[in-house]
Amino acid sequence: MTDPQIALTMLGVFILFVFLGFPIAFTLMALGIGFGYYAYYDPSRMWRSYNRLTEDADGWTSTTTWLEGFFNNRIFDLFVNQTYTVMSNEVLTAIPLFLFMGYIVERANIVDKLFGSLAIAARNVPGSMGVAALITCALFATATGIVGAVVTLMGLLALPAMLKARYEPSFASGIICAGGTLGILIPPSIMLIVYAASSGVSIVRLYAAAMLPGLLLVGLYLIYVIGRSILQPSVAPKLSKEDVPDMPRGAVFLMLLKSFFPLSILILAVLGSILFGLATPTEAASIGALGGLVLAAGYRALRFDRLRESVYLTVRTTAMVCWLFVGSYTFSAVFSYLGGEQVISEFVGSLDLSPIAFLLLAQVIIFLLGWPLEWSEIIIIFVPIFLPLLPQFGIDPLFFGILVALNLQTSFLTPPMAMSAYYLKGIAPSEVKLTHIFKGVMPFLFMVILSMLMVYVFPGLVFTLPEAVYGN
């Protein structure tokens, strides 16, 4: 077999192991080292010392010299260097800080107060409880960036309230599932940090580019919720005083002041300091982590057990992301050295695709990958395969990254592998069937596809804000 054929075999074996359920980070490292041992095998370098041994060398000396030669393969140097590169990447330093902010906010009992005050404030809006749930999901998802945590917590809090208010189960379920995924798109998004580290795109410009598409998607969700509530009142009946009490405006404003504004100010302070160049993403994430602790203390929820759990979850998630990067960097370096990237580039070039056709093909592949894989695995492992092809089609990696971020919303919403649906089903009342949840997420899935189409047609949605703030 030629080296390029071995590279493609390497990729095929990896995909097979993924579907068999092997841990992806360690599979990448094992395949990278295994195939890399062949790729970098150099007998003249590895066995030089062993071949110089005299015949009277004892067994211990022969064994240790042989082992020294066996491990004197450049793949081990590459693995160490890639690990050091990941651990010293300044962009990735922001990840544990943002994660900690999210986990501490999640455990500060802010969300229940936030949802309750928004439900009261929006009680005269059609589908008011759904609107309140969607805004709460968007704000909370932006603060945490962890889809499973948002969907689970909102499922425990908002879903029973909407069902009690006689909302259609599929409609209520769809709102929570769709709203819970917004955190991977709207800044300060951890997914965008990971994409920036993979692609070399400025995280600051990436955050600015994601603002308008993120707000567009939230707007489409709200239009759908309000519009359907008007056209089909049975899915979201008008609330009675028993469902939501009628309170004076001053009392409602005071509730919002205690619940909505503190979290909003924290997010805007973190995001604003990044976008306007007042702080680096890592420094802003540090502010966010400190702000999360202050909020938790202000809500009298800063207990040691919650703090310990937040630290543990932060370390676990950060370790997962870092080892994925180490495995991906090692795997991709060996894959490229064997000529795999060149084969893919030549194959795509032979298809004679237009830039739009290439974008559509790439997005369809990412859409399908979203069924078996998490967003982190797609961004770290598969997106770098497309990145070297972008200059060939004249596509800006900034634009490509926003399309990918939008596309990854679908990976959580597309049956039969819609993970947000399974998160919700795990804590939903027994009368809410999985089929109800699948039915409820489908309209929101179409909203995501519509937003992607609008970004294709109006690329200014991506480029306007970064160019206005930072120039071309």
Tab-separated table of C-alpha atoms in Angstrom:
chain	number	residue	atom	x	y	z
A	1	MET	CA	0.000	0.000	0.000
A	2	THR	CA	1.126	3.537	-0.705
A	3	ASP	CA	1.368	6.142	2.069
A	4	PRO	CA	-1.822	7.975	0.950
A	5	GLN	CA	-3.718	4.670	0.963
A	6	ILE	CA	-2.475	3.990	4.491
A	7	ALA	CA	-3.634	7.500	5.492
A	8	LEU	CA	-7.142	6.791	4.174
A	9	THR	CA	-7.099	3.426	5.969
A	10	MET	CA	-6.172	5.303	9.136
A	11	LEU	CA	-9.190	7.583	8.701
A	12	GLY	CA	-11.479	4.617	7.993
A	13	VAL	CA	-10.287	2.752	11.097
A	14	PHE	CA	-10.933	5.851	13.199
A	15	ILE	CA	-14.518	6.187	11.889
A	16	LEU	CA	-15.097	2.468	12.576
A	17	PHE	CA	-13.846	2.809	16.154
A	18	VAL	CA	-16.080	5.857	16.681
A	19	PHE	CA	-19.173	3.878	15.721
A	20	LEU	CA	-18.038	0.998	17.937
A	21	GLY	CA	-18.076	3.405	20.889
A	22	PHE	CA	-14.367	3.687	21.708
A	23	PRO	CA	-13.307	6.843	23.622
A	24	ILE	CA	-12.545	9.302	20.855
A	25	ALA	CA	-9.628	11.206	22.405
A	26	PHE	CA	-7.692	8.036	23.240
A	27	THR	CA	-8.591	6.462	19.898
A	28	LEU	CA	-7.093	9.473	18.116
A	29	MET	CA	-3.929	9.276	20.184
A	30	ALA	CA	-3.592	5.513	19.731
A	31	LEU	CA	-4.093	5.657	15.960
A	32	GLY	CA	-1.842	8.692	15.633
A	33	ILE	CA	0.988	6.975	17.505
A	34	GLY	CA	0.371	3.593	15.876
A	35	PHE	CA	0.302	4.777	12.268
A	36	GLY	CA	2.859	7.465	13.088
A	37	TYR	CA	5.306	4.801	14.219
A	38	TYR	CA	5.152	3.420	10.682
A	39	ALA	CA	5.237	6.860	9.057
A	40	TYR	CA	8.321	8.028	10.979
A	41	TYR	CA	10.089	4.663	11.154
A	42	ASP	CA	13.816	5.247	10.559
A	43	PRO	CA	16.049	2.239	11.347
A	44	SER	CA	19.270	4.194	10.892
A	45	ARG	CA	18.192	6.612	13.628
A	46	MET	CA	16.390	4.231	15.959
A	47	TRP	CA	18.750	1.240	16.136
A	48	ARG	CA	22.081	3.049	15.835
A	49	SER	CA	23.100	2.384	19.443
A	50	TYR	CA	21.812	-1.197	19.424
A	51	ASN	CA	23.753	-2.089	16.290
A	52	ARG	CA	26.953	-0.855	17.919
A	53	LEU	CA	26.697	-3.279	20.831
A	54	THR	CA	29.489	-5.813	21.026
A	55	GLU	CA	28.864	-9.540	21.290
A	56	ASP	CA	29.939	-9.622	24.936
A	57	ALA	CA	27.222	-7.142	26.023
A	58	ASP	CA	25.120	-8.574	28.850
A	59	GLY	CA	21.391	-9.219	28.555
A	60	TRP	CA	20.360	-6.185	30.605
A	61	THR	CA	22.380	-3.803	28.448
A	62	SER	CA	21.034	-5.393	25.251
A	63	THR	CA	17.423	-5.147	26.463
A	64	THR	CA	17.621	-1.527	27.620
A	65	THR	CA	19.464	-0.475	24.453
A	66	TRP	CA	16.847	-2.217	22.305
A	67	LEU	CA	14.022	-0.502	24.222
A	68	GLU	CA	15.806	2.816	23.824
A	69	GLY	CA	15.929	2.215	20.089
A	70	PHE	CA	12.291	1.138	19.963
A	71	PHE	CA	11.153	4.393	21.581
A	72	ASN	CA	13.579	6.506	19.560
A	73	ASN	CA	10.873	7.108	16.949
A	74	ARG	CA	9.999	10.696	16.036
A	75	ILE	CA	6.295	10.033	16.635
A	76	PHE	CA	6.938	10.215	20.393
A	77	ASP	CA	8.714	13.553	19.969
A	78	LEU	CA	5.742	14.737	17.911
A	79	PHE	CA	3.271	13.564	20.556
A	80	VAL	CA	5.120	15.394	23.343
A	81	ASN	CA	5.399	18.564	21.247
A	82	GLN	CA	1.705	18.496	20.328
A	83	THR	CA	0.750	18.036	23.982
A	84	TYR	CA	2.906	21.006	24.991
A	85	THR	CA	1.435	23.092	22.146
A	86	VAL	CA	-2.117	22.430	23.342
A	87	MET	CA	-1.356	23.063	27.008
A	88	SER	CA	0.397	26.355	26.209
A	89	ASN	CA	-2.298	27.633	23.828
A	90	GLU	CA	-3.446	30.971	25.262
A	91	VAL	CA	-6.791	30.827	23.435
A	92	LEU	CA	-7.736	27.596	25.207
A	93	THR	CA	-6.996	29.131	28.620
A	94	ALA	CA	-10.369	30.867	28.485
A	95	ILE	CA	-12.263	27.551	28.328
A	96	PRO	CA	-11.974	26.470	31.998
A	97	LEU	CA	-12.788	30.001	33.162
A	98	PHE	CA	-15.948	30.249	31.044
A	99	LEU	CA	-16.915	26.720	32.074
A	100	PHE	CA	-16.501	27.602	35.734
A	101	MET	CA	-18.630	30.718	35.268
A	102	GLY	CA	-21.347	28.603	33.696
A	103	TYR	CA	-21.310	25.860	36.293
A	104	ILE	CA	-21.336	28.280	39.241
A	105	VAL	CA	-24.198	30.298	37.693
A	106	GLU	CA	-26.111	27.065	37.078
A	107	ARG	CA	-25.919	26.211	40.764
A	108	ALA	CA	-26.772	29.695	42.056
A	109	ASN	CA	-30.562	29.292	41.800
A	110	ILE	CA	-30.747	32.203	39.359
A	111	VAL	CA	-32.714	30.467	36.619
A	112	ASP	CA	-35.895	29.795	38.596
A	113	LYS	CA	-36.128	33.457	39.613
A	114	LEU	CA	-35.309	34.556	36.064
A	115	PHE	CA	-38.007	32.400	34.460
A	116	GLY	CA	-40.627	33.404	37.025
A	117	SER	CA	-40.035	37.132	36.607
A	118	LEU	CA	-39.985	36.934	32.779
A	119	ALA	CA	-43.202	34.889	32.743
A	120	ILE	CA	-44.928	37.584	34.796
A	121	ALA	CA	-43.444	40.448	32.779
A	122	ALA	CA	-44.550	38.898	29.456
A	123	ARG	CA	-47.947	37.639	30.611
A	124	ASN	CA	-49.846	39.739	28.013
A	125	VAL	CA	-47.706	38.523	25.099
A	126	PRO	CA	-49.138	35.585	23.067
A	127	GLY	CA	-47.366	32.430	24.178
A	128	SER	CA	-45.930	34.402	27.085
A	129	MET	CA	-44.650	31.434	29.056
A	130	GLY	CA	-42.987	30.039	25.951
A	131	VAL	CA	-41.398	33.426	25.244
A	132	ALA	CA	-40.176	33.618	28.849
A	133	ALA	CA	-38.765	30.083	28.624
A	134	LEU	CA	-37.005	30.848	25.341
A	135	ILE	CA	-35.427	34.075	26.627
A	136	THR	CA	-34.381	32.327	29.843
A	137	CYS	CA	-32.861	29.472	27.825
A	138	ALA	CA	-31.002	31.921	25.569
A	139	LEU	CA	-29.617	33.939	28.470
A	140	PHE	CA	-28.737	30.908	30.577
A	141	ALA	CA	-27.263	29.028	27.598
A	142	THR	CA	-25.127	32.057	26.801
A	143	ALA	CA	-23.812	32.091	30.358
A	144	THR	CA	-23.076	28.351	30.510
A	145	GLY	CA	-22.552	27.132	26.941
A	146	ILE	CA	-23.420	23.613	28.157
A	147	VAL	CA	-26.433	22.276	26.264
A	148	GLY	CA	-27.205	19.328	28.525
A	149	ALA	CA	-27.197	21.467	31.673
A	150	VAL	CA	-29.510	24.120	30.196
A	151	VAL	CA	-32.022	21.666	28.728
A	152	THR	CA	-32.095	19.582	31.906
A	153	LEU	CA	-32.498	22.507	34.292
A	154	MET	CA	-35.123	24.247	32.125
A	155	GLY	CA	-36.916	20.936	31.698
A	156	LEU	CA	-37.207	20.645	35.460
A	157	LEU	CA	-38.247	24.272	35.891
A	158	ALA	CA	-40.195	25.528	32.863
A	159	LEU	CA	-41.689	22.373	31.337
A	160	PRO	CA	-43.943	21.505	34.326
A	161	ALA	CA	-45.096	25.143	34.502
A	162	MET	CA	-46.009	25.195	30.793
A	163	LEU	CA	-47.779	21.842	31.002
A	164	LYS	CA	-49.735	23.103	34.023
A	165	ALA	CA	-50.720	26.135	31.917
A	166	ARG	CA	-52.173	23.670	29.334
A	167	TYR	CA	-49.428	24.183	26.732
A	168	GLU	CA	-49.217	21.460	24.111
A	169	PRO	CA	-46.438	19.057	25.244
A	170	SER	CA	-44.656	19.040	21.864
A	171	PHE	CA	-44.709	22.847	21.627
A	172	ALA	CA	-43.336	23.292	25.146
A	173	SER	CA	-40.686	20.612	24.614
A	174	GLY	CA	-39.502	22.138	21.340
A	175	ILE	CA	-39.013	25.546	22.967
A	176	ILE	CA	-36.780	24.143	25.706
A	177	CYS	CA	-34.732	21.902	23.392
A	178	ALA	CA	-34.141	24.679	20.834
A	179	GLY	CA	-33.436	27.370	23.416
A	180	GLY	CA	-30.959	25.157	25.247
A	181	THR	CA	-28.699	24.826	22.194
A	182	LEU	CA	-28.229	28.561	21.634
A	183	GLY	CA	-25.197	28.738	23.919
A	184	ILE	CA	-22.930	27.060	21.366
A	185	LEU	CA	-23.564	29.938	18.937
A	186	ILE	CA	-24.124	33.140	20.914
A	187	PRO	CA	-20.951	34.625	22.466
A	188	PRO	CA	-19.236	34.090	24.790
A	189	SER	CA	-19.427	30.598	23.251
A	190	ILE	CA	-16.943	27.881	24.169
A	191	MET	CA	-17.488	26.289	20.761
A	192	LEU	CA	-16.233	29.446	19.049
A	193	ILE	CA	-13.117	29.405	21.250
A	194	VAL	CA	-12.429	25.829	20.181
A	195	TYR	CA	-12.968	26.727	16.509
A	196	ALA	CA	-10.630	29.713	16.863
A	197	ALA	CA	-7.929	27.470	18.321
A	198	SER	CA	-8.408	24.961	15.483
A	199	SER	CA	-8.520	27.467	12.614
A	200	GLY	CA	-6.302	30.307	13.767
A	201	VAL	CA	-9.135	32.833	13.326
A	202	SER	CA	-9.197	35.713	15.812
A	203	ILE	CA	-11.610	34.827	18.608
A	204	VAL	CA	-12.518	38.507	18.976
A	205	ARG	CA	-13.574	38.789	15.307
A	206	LEU	CA	-15.335	35.443	15.598
A	207	TYR	CA	-17.387	36.672	18.561
A	208	ALA	CA	-18.313	39.832	16.673
A	209	ALA	CA	-19.265	37.805	13.586
A	210	ALA	CA	-21.534	35.506	15.620
A	211	MET	CA	-23.580	38.291	17.210
A	212	LEU	CA	-25.986	39.084	14.350
A	213	PRO	CA	-26.560	35.431	13.252
A	214	GLY	CA	-27.160	34.516	16.904
A	215	LEU	CA	-29.678	37.305	17.397
A	216	LEU	CA	-31.260	36.385	14.057
A	217	LEU	CA	-31.828	32.822	15.210
A	218	VAL	CA	-33.282	33.944	18.543
A	219	GLY	CA	-35.550	36.349	16.652
A	220	LEU	CA	-36.768	33.579	14.329
A	221	TYR	CA	-37.524	31.385	17.345
A	222	LEU	CA	-39.503	34.173	19.031
A	223	ILE	CA	-41.421	34.967	15.836
A	224	TYR	CA	-42.369	31.306	15.503
A	225	VAL	CA	-43.463	30.987	19.140
A	226	ILE	CA	-45.533	34.176	19.118
A	227	GLY	CA	-46.899	33.605	15.607
A	228	ARG	CA	-48.029	30.062	16.280
A	229	SER	CA	-49.572	31.114	19.598
A	230	ILE	CA	-51.646	33.694	17.699
A	231	LEU	CA	-52.625	31.416	14.809
A	232	GLN	CA	-53.175	28.315	16.943
A	233	PRO	CA	-54.158	29.434	20.467
A	234	SER	CA	-54.744	25.856	21.618
A	235	VAL	CA	-50.987	25.130	21.724
A	236	ALA	CA	-50.386	28.022	24.156
A	237	PRO	CA	-53.605	29.139	25.901
A	238	LYS	CA	-53.784	32.598	27.383
A	239	LEU	CA	-52.623	32.542	30.979
A	240	SER	CA	-55.032	33.020	33.830
A	241	LYS	CA	-54.316	34.685	37.163
A	242	GLU	CA	-53.956	31.202	38.646
A	243	ASP	CA	-51.124	30.404	36.228
A	244	VAL	CA	-49.305	33.725	36.589
A	245	PRO	CA	-50.333	36.310	39.190
A	246	ASP	CA	-51.155	39.841	38.063
A	247	MET	CA	-48.678	42.158	39.760
A	248	PRO	CA	-48.101	45.942	39.719
A	249	ARG	CA	-45.496	47.172	37.254
A	250	GLY	CA	-43.241	48.346	40.055
A	251	ALA	CA	-43.201	44.882	41.614
A	252	VAL	CA	-42.513	43.279	38.225
A	253	PHE	CA	-39.627	45.692	37.586
A	254	LEU	CA	-38.204	44.903	41.025
A	255	MET	CA	-38.329	41.167	40.246
A	256	LEU	CA	-36.521	41.741	36.939
A	257	LEU	CA	-33.988	43.924	38.721
A	258	LYS	CA	-33.172	41.050	41.056
A	259	SER	CA	-33.126	38.239	38.473
A	260	PHE	CA	-32.804	39.382	34.831
A	261	PHE	CA	-30.448	42.351	35.086
A	262	PRO	CA	-27.623	40.836	37.207
A	263	LEU	CA	-27.041	37.924	34.821
A	264	SER	CA	-27.505	40.162	31.755
A	265	ILE	CA	-24.997	42.692	33.086
A	266	LEU	CA	-22.481	39.914	33.789
A	267	ILE	CA	-22.768	38.552	30.238
A	268	LEU	CA	-22.649	42.006	28.649
A	269	ALA	CA	-19.647	42.997	30.757
A	270	VAL	CA	-17.739	39.883	29.706
A	271	LEU	CA	-18.754	40.161	26.064
A	272	GLY	CA	-18.325	43.937	25.862
A	273	SER	CA	-14.839	43.841	27.338
A	274	ILE	CA	-13.837	41.353	24.627
A	275	LEU	CA	-15.513	43.049	21.655
A	276	PHE	CA	-14.245	46.541	22.495
A	277	GLY	CA	-10.701	45.409	23.195
A	278	LEU	CA	-10.756	46.219	26.898
A	279	ALA	CA	-9.647	42.693	27.807
A	280	THR	CA	-8.461	39.528	26.133
A	281	PRO	CA	-10.889	36.568	26.088
A	282	THR	CA	-8.919	34.962	28.921
A	283	GLU	CA	-9.031	38.133	31.039
A	284	ALA	CA	-12.758	38.568	30.311
A	285	ALA	CA	-13.373	34.933	31.248
A	286	SER	CA	-11.595	35.600	34.547
A	287	ILE	CA	-13.956	38.527	35.140
A	288	GLY	CA	-16.889	36.245	34.297
A	289	ALA	CA	-15.730	33.556	36.717
A	290	LEU	CA	-15.345	36.137	39.496
A	291	GLY	CA	-18.721	37.648	38.572
A	292	GLY	CA	-20.327	34.205	38.783
A	293	LEU	CA	-18.977	33.791	42.302
A	294	VAL	CA	-20.271	37.243	43.256
A	295	LEU	CA	-23.728	36.429	41.837
A	296	ALA	CA	-23.826	33.117	43.690
A	297	ALA	CA	-22.858	34.901	46.911
A	298	GLY	CA	-25.470	37.592	46.265
A	299	TYR	CA	-28.177	34.961	45.848
A	300	ARG	CA	-26.908	33.199	49.003
A	301	ALA	CA	-26.123	30.039	47.023
A	302	LEU	CA	-22.332	29.979	47.370
A	303	ARG	CA	-21.925	26.800	49.392
A	304	PHE	CA	-18.777	24.673	49.547
A	305	ASP	CA	-20.416	21.561	48.051
A	306	ARG	CA	-21.652	23.540	45.040
A	307	LEU	CA	-18.277	25.224	44.614
A	308	ARG	CA	-16.499	21.866	44.776
A	309	GLU	CA	-18.863	20.321	42.220
A	310	SER	CA	-18.391	23.289	39.868
A	311	VAL	CA	-14.602	22.958	40.075
A	312	TYR	CA	-14.785	19.203	39.471
A	313	LEU	CA	-17.040	19.556	36.412
A	314	THR	CA	-14.849	22.344	35.044
A	315	VAL	CA	-11.691	20.250	35.355
A	316	ARG	CA	-13.348	17.185	33.822
A	317	THR	CA	-14.716	19.044	30.800
A	318	THR	CA	-11.485	20.986	30.267
A	319	ALA	CA	-9.442	17.787	30.369
A	320	MET	CA	-11.737	16.226	27.780
A	321	VAL	CA	-11.298	19.167	25.407
A	322	CYS	CA	-7.514	19.304	25.888
A	323	TRP	CA	-6.991	15.588	25.267
A	324	LEU	CA	-9.217	15.799	22.205
A	325	PHE	CA	-6.923	18.530	20.897
A	326	VAL	CA	-3.802	16.489	21.665
A	327	GLY	CA	-5.229	13.435	19.917
A	328	SER	CA	-6.513	15.451	16.981
A	329	TYR	CA	-3.242	17.326	16.458
A	330	THR	CA	-1.248	14.080	16.546
A	331	PHE	CA	-3.682	12.263	14.261
A	332	SER	CA	-3.884	15.103	11.729
A	333	ALA	CA	-0.080	15.549	11.672
A	334	VAL	CA	0.439	11.884	10.802
A	335	PHE	CA	-2.493	11.912	8.361
A	336	SER	CA	-1.007	14.907	6.567
A	337	TYR	CA	2.532	13.459	6.587
A	338	LEU	CA	1.245	10.298	4.889
A	339	GLY	CA	-0.426	12.406	2.184
A	340	GLY	CA	-4.037	12.066	3.294
A	341	GLU	CA	-4.835	15.788	3.101
A	342	GLN	CA	-3.436	15.967	-0.427
A	343	VAL	CA	-5.641	13.057	-1.534
A	344	ILE	CA	-8.734	14.755	-0.126
A	345	SER	CA	-7.758	18.089	-1.685
A	346	GLU	CA	-7.210	16.497	-5.095
A	347	PHE	CA	-10.493	14.570	-4.839
A	348	VAL	CA	-12.490	17.684	-3.949
A	349	GLY	CA	-10.712	19.599	-6.726
A	350	SER	CA	-11.626	16.905	-9.244
A	351	LEU	CA	-15.309	17.407	-8.455
A	352	ASP	CA	-15.076	20.900	-9.973
A	353	LEU	CA	-17.359	22.390	-7.337
A	354	SER	CA	-18.369	26.014	-7.101
A	355	PRO	CA	-17.803	27.761	-3.741
A	356	ILE	CA	-21.519	27.475	-2.914
A	357	ALA	CA	-21.553	23.774	-3.841
A	358	PHE	CA	-18.504	23.153	-1.656
A	359	LEU	CA	-20.116	24.982	1.267
A	360	LEU	CA	-23.286	22.937	0.869
A	361	LEU	CA	-21.315	19.680	0.680
A	362	ALA	CA	-19.293	20.577	3.779
A	363	GLN	CA	-22.398	21.557	5.736
A	364	VAL	CA	-24.225	18.353	4.772
A	365	ILE	CA	-21.248	16.288	5.972
A	366	ILE	CA	-21.100	18.222	9.261
A	367	PHE	CA	-24.877	17.837	9.617
A	368	LEU	CA	-24.551	14.035	9.267
A	369	LEU	CA	-21.575	13.912	11.633
A	370	GLY	CA	-23.734	15.640	14.236
A	371	TRP	CA	-25.747	12.463	14.683
A	372	PRO	CA	-23.049	10.226	16.234
A	373	LEU	CA	-20.602	12.910	17.448
A	374	GLU	CA	-20.536	15.805	19.915
A	375	TRP	CA	-19.843	19.325	18.641
A	376	SER	CA	-16.405	19.333	20.261
A	377	GLU	CA	-15.361	16.231	18.325
A	378	ILE	CA	-16.629	17.670	15.038
A	379	ILE	CA	-14.816	20.982	15.545
A	380	ILE	CA	-11.525	19.487	16.725
A	381	ILE	CA	-11.333	16.452	14.427
A	382	PHE	CA	-13.292	16.959	11.215
A	383	VAL	CA	-13.497	20.713	10.643
A	384	PRO	CA	-9.664	20.933	10.255
A	385	ILE	CA	-10.015	18.614	7.249
A	386	PHE	CA	-12.074	21.314	5.488
A	387	LEU	CA	-9.960	24.286	6.570
A	388	PRO	CA	-7.059	23.732	4.097
A	389	LEU	CA	-9.618	23.579	1.257
A	390	LEU	CA	-11.133	26.999	1.992
A	391	PRO	CA	-8.497	29.088	0.131
A	392	GLN	CA	-9.029	26.871	-2.921
A	393	PHE	CA	-12.650	28.089	-3.066
A	394	GLY	CA	-12.016	31.616	-1.812
A	395	ILE	CA	-14.035	31.107	1.392
A	396	ASP	CA	-13.231	33.120	4.500
A	397	PRO	CA	-12.685	30.797	7.517
A	398	LEU	CA	-14.578	33.354	9.619
A	399	PHE	CA	-17.675	32.902	7.447
A	400	PHE	CA	-17.203	29.129	7.425
A	401	GLY	CA	-16.975	29.052	11.220
A	402	ILE	CA	-20.288	30.852	11.705
A	403	LEU	CA	-22.000	28.489	9.274
A	404	VAL	CA	-20.593	25.546	11.205
A	405	ALA	CA	-21.797	27.055	14.503
A	406	LEU	CA	-25.302	27.420	13.056
A	407	ASN	CA	-25.163	23.935	11.591
A	408	LEU	CA	-24.195	22.375	14.905
A	409	GLN	CA	-27.515	23.570	16.332
A	410	THR	CA	-29.105	20.914	14.122
A	411	SER	CA	-26.989	18.124	15.646
A	412	PHE	CA	-28.906	18.580	18.908
A	413	LEU	CA	-32.321	18.866	17.229
A	414	THR	CA	-32.363	16.271	14.433
A	415	PRO	CA	-34.104	12.942	15.160
A	416	PRO	CA	-33.294	10.156	15.755
A	417	MET	CA	-30.057	11.304	17.462
A	418	ALA	CA	-31.257	14.659	18.830
A	419	MET	CA	-29.328	14.774	22.107
A	420	SER	CA	-31.310	17.708	23.504
A	421	ALA	CA	-34.458	15.609	23.111
A	422	TYR	CA	-32.926	12.783	25.128
A	423	TYR	CA	-31.698	15.219	27.786
A	424	LEU	CA	-35.257	16.506	28.137
A	425	LYS	CA	-36.890	13.070	28.040
A	426	GLY	CA	-34.677	11.968	30.922
A	427	ILE	CA	-36.341	14.420	33.311
A	428	ALA	CA	-39.733	15.096	31.640
A	429	PRO	CA	-43.038	13.899	33.131
A	430	SER	CA	-44.200	10.506	31.907
A	431	GLU	CA	-46.982	11.983	29.758
A	432	VAL	CA	-44.355	13.710	27.566
A	433	LYS	CA	-43.318	11.070	25.043
A	434	LEU	CA	-40.154	11.103	22.975
A	435	THR	CA	-42.333	11.408	19.872
A	436	HIS	CA	-43.835	14.615	21.328
A	437	ILE	CA	-40.336	16.059	21.777
A	438	PHE	CA	-39.240	15.065	18.248
A	439	LYS	CA	-42.388	16.644	16.830
A	440	GLY	CA	-41.796	19.824	18.810
A	441	VAL	CA	-38.181	20.358	17.693
A	442	MET	CA	-38.856	20.001	13.953
A	443	PRO	CA	-40.163	23.583	13.399
A	444	PHE	CA	-37.114	24.947	15.231
A	445	LEU	CA	-34.885	22.780	13.055
A	446	PHE	CA	-36.406	24.494	10.012
A	447	MET	CA	-35.680	27.872	11.658
A	448	VAL	CA	-32.003	26.903	11.933
A	449	ILE	CA	-31.902	25.891	8.263
A	450	LEU	CA	-33.639	29.164	7.343
A	451	SER	CA	-31.048	31.145	9.310
A	452	MET	CA	-28.246	29.314	7.481
A	453	LEU	CA	-29.890	30.142	4.164
A	454	MET	CA	-30.130	33.810	5.156
A	455	VAL	CA	-26.440	33.860	6.068
A	456	TYR	CA	-25.627	32.304	2.670
A	457	VAL	CA	-27.703	34.939	0.864
A	458	PHE	CA	-26.701	37.882	3.094
A	459	PRO	CA	-23.066	37.322	4.155
A	460	GLY	CA	-23.095	40.852	5.565
A	461	LEU	CA	-24.774	39.315	8.623
A	462	VAL	CA	-21.377	37.786	9.405
A	463	PHE	CA	-18.963	40.467	8.185
A	464	THR	CA	-20.712	43.752	9.039
A	465	LEU	CA	-19.986	43.877	12.775
A	466	PRO	CA	-16.342	42.690	12.659
A	467	GLU	CA	-15.519	45.145	9.850
A	468	ALA	CA	-17.313	48.000	11.595
A	469	VAL	CA	-15.475	47.430	14.888
A	470	TYR	CA	-12.074	46.160	13.745
A	471	GLY	CA	-11.826	47.116	10.077
A	472	ASN	CA	-11.088	44.814	7.134
